[in-house]
Amino acid sequence: GAGLHYAFMNQPNAAVANYGTLVVSVAPVLGLEVKALEELFQQGVDRIRGAAADVWRVKLGFASDSQTSRAEAASLWAELEPLMRMSGVDYTLFLEAASDACRAACLGVR
């Protein structure tokens, strides 16, 4: 069956690995120098990691795409994700409950 290496949280790392394989595979066709290939790879890695960070930013309720929102969401996620992983909490249920709590707090509902 599908191992843990295919788990949702591992998808960004899997994407980086697959992208690395792609870059190596097309290197002879592109005819680029090693430095240019490394830059191409790093650009892809940055885009993959940025897209993954955007997923968590939005799931955490940071609708704005501003640099401040990205930094605040990244900081929160860096603290929250290890706790969620250690606790074994269902990410979907946790994020839905957090969203409901935030919405209720904004509306003044107790």
Coordinates of C-alpha atoms in Angstrom, one line a residue:
G1 CA 0.0 0.0 0.0
A2 CA 0.9 3.6 0.1
G3 CA 3.5 4.3 2.8
L4 CA 3.8 7.2 5.1
H5 CA 6.1 8.8 2.6
Y6 CA 2.9 9.5 0.6
A7 CA 1.1 11.2 3.5
F8 CA -0.3 14.6 3.0
M9 CA 2.3 16.3 5.2
N10 CA 5.1 14.8 3.1
Q11 CA 3.8 16.0 -0.2
P12 CA 5.9 19.2 -0.4
N13 CA 9.1 17.1 0.2
A14 CA 7.9 14.6 -2.4
A15 CA 7.3 17.4 -4.8
V16 CA 10.9 18.7 -4.2
A17 CA 12.3 15.2 -4.8
N18 CA 10.3 14.8 -8.0
Y19 CA 11.3 18.2 -9.2
G20 CA 14.9 17.4 -8.6
T21 CA 14.6 14.3 -10.7
L22 CA 12.9 16.3 -13.4
V23 CA 15.7 18.9 -13.4
V24 CA 18.4 16.2 -13.6
S25 CA 16.5 14.4 -16.4
V26 CA 16.1 17.4 -18.6
A27 CA 19.6 18.9 -17.9
P28 CA 21.2 17.4 -21.0
V29 CA 18.4 18.8 -23.2
L30 CA 18.6 22.2 -21.6
G31 CA 22.4 22.3 -22.0
L32 CA 22.7 24.5 -18.9
E33 CA 25.8 24.9 -16.7
V34 CA 25.7 23.3 -13.3
K35 CA 25.3 26.7 -11.6
A36 CA 22.3 27.5 -13.8
L37 CA 20.7 24.1 -13.1
E38 CA 21.2 24.6 -9.3
E39 CA 19.5 28.0 -9.6
L40 CA 16.7 26.5 -11.6
F41 CA 16.3 23.8 -9.0
Q42 CA 16.3 26.3 -6.1
Q43 CA 13.7 28.5 -7.8
G44 CA 11.4 25.4 -8.1
V45 CA 12.0 24.5 -4.4
D46 CA 11.2 28.0 -3.3
R47 CA 7.9 27.9 -5.3
I48 CA 6.9 24.5 -3.9
R49 CA 7.6 25.6 -0.4
G50 CA 5.9 28.9 -0.9
A51 CA 2.8 27.2 -2.2
A52 CA 2.8 24.8 0.8
A53 CA 3.1 27.7 3.2
D54 CA 0.2 29.5 1.4
V55 CA -2.0 26.4 2.0
W56 CA -1.3 26.6 5.7
R57 CA -1.6 30.4 5.8
V58 CA -5.1 30.2 4.4
K59 CA -6.1 27.2 6.5
L60 CA -5.0 29.2 9.6
G61 CA -7.3 32.0 8.6
F62 CA -4.8 34.5 7.2
A63 CA -6.7 35.7 4.2
S64 CA -4.3 38.5 3.3
D65 CA -1.3 37.6 1.2
S66 CA 0.7 40.4 2.6
Q67 CA 4.3 39.9 3.8
T68 CA 3.2 40.5 7.4
S69 CA 0.4 37.8 7.1
R70 CA 2.8 35.3 5.5
A71 CA 5.4 35.9 8.3
E72 CA 2.7 35.7 11.1
A73 CA 1.2 32.5 9.6
A74 CA 4.6 30.9 9.2
S75 CA 5.5 31.7 12.8
L76 CA 2.2 30.3 14.1
W77 CA 2.5 27.2 11.9
A78 CA 6.1 26.6 13.1
E79 CA 4.8 26.4 16.7
L80 CA 1.5 24.7 16.0
E81 CA 2.4 22.0 13.6
P82 CA 4.8 20.1 15.8
L83 CA 2.2 20.1 18.6
M84 CA -0.5 18.8 16.2
R85 CA 1.9 16.1 14.9
M86 CA 2.8 15.0 18.5
S87 CA -0.8 14.9 19.6
G88 CA -2.0 12.9 16.7
V89 CA -5.0 15.3 16.2
D90 CA -6.9 15.1 13.0
Y91 CA -5.7 18.2 11.2
T92 CA -9.0 18.8 9.3
L93 CA -11.1 18.6 12.5
F94 CA -8.7 20.8 14.5
L95 CA -8.6 23.5 11.8
E96 CA -12.4 23.5 11.4
A97 CA -12.8 23.8 15.2
A98 CA -10.3 26.6 15.3
S99 CA -12.0 28.4 12.5
D100 CA -15.4 28.0 14.2
A101 CA -13.9 29.4 17.4
C102 CA -12.4 32.4 15.7
R103 CA -15.6 33.1 13.8
A104 CA -17.6 32.9 17.1
A105 CA -15.1 35.2 18.8
C106 CA -15.4 37.7 16.0
L107 CA -19.2 37.6 16.3
G108 CA -19.1 37.8 20.1
V109 CA -20.8 34.4 20.5
R110 CA -20.0 32.4 23.6

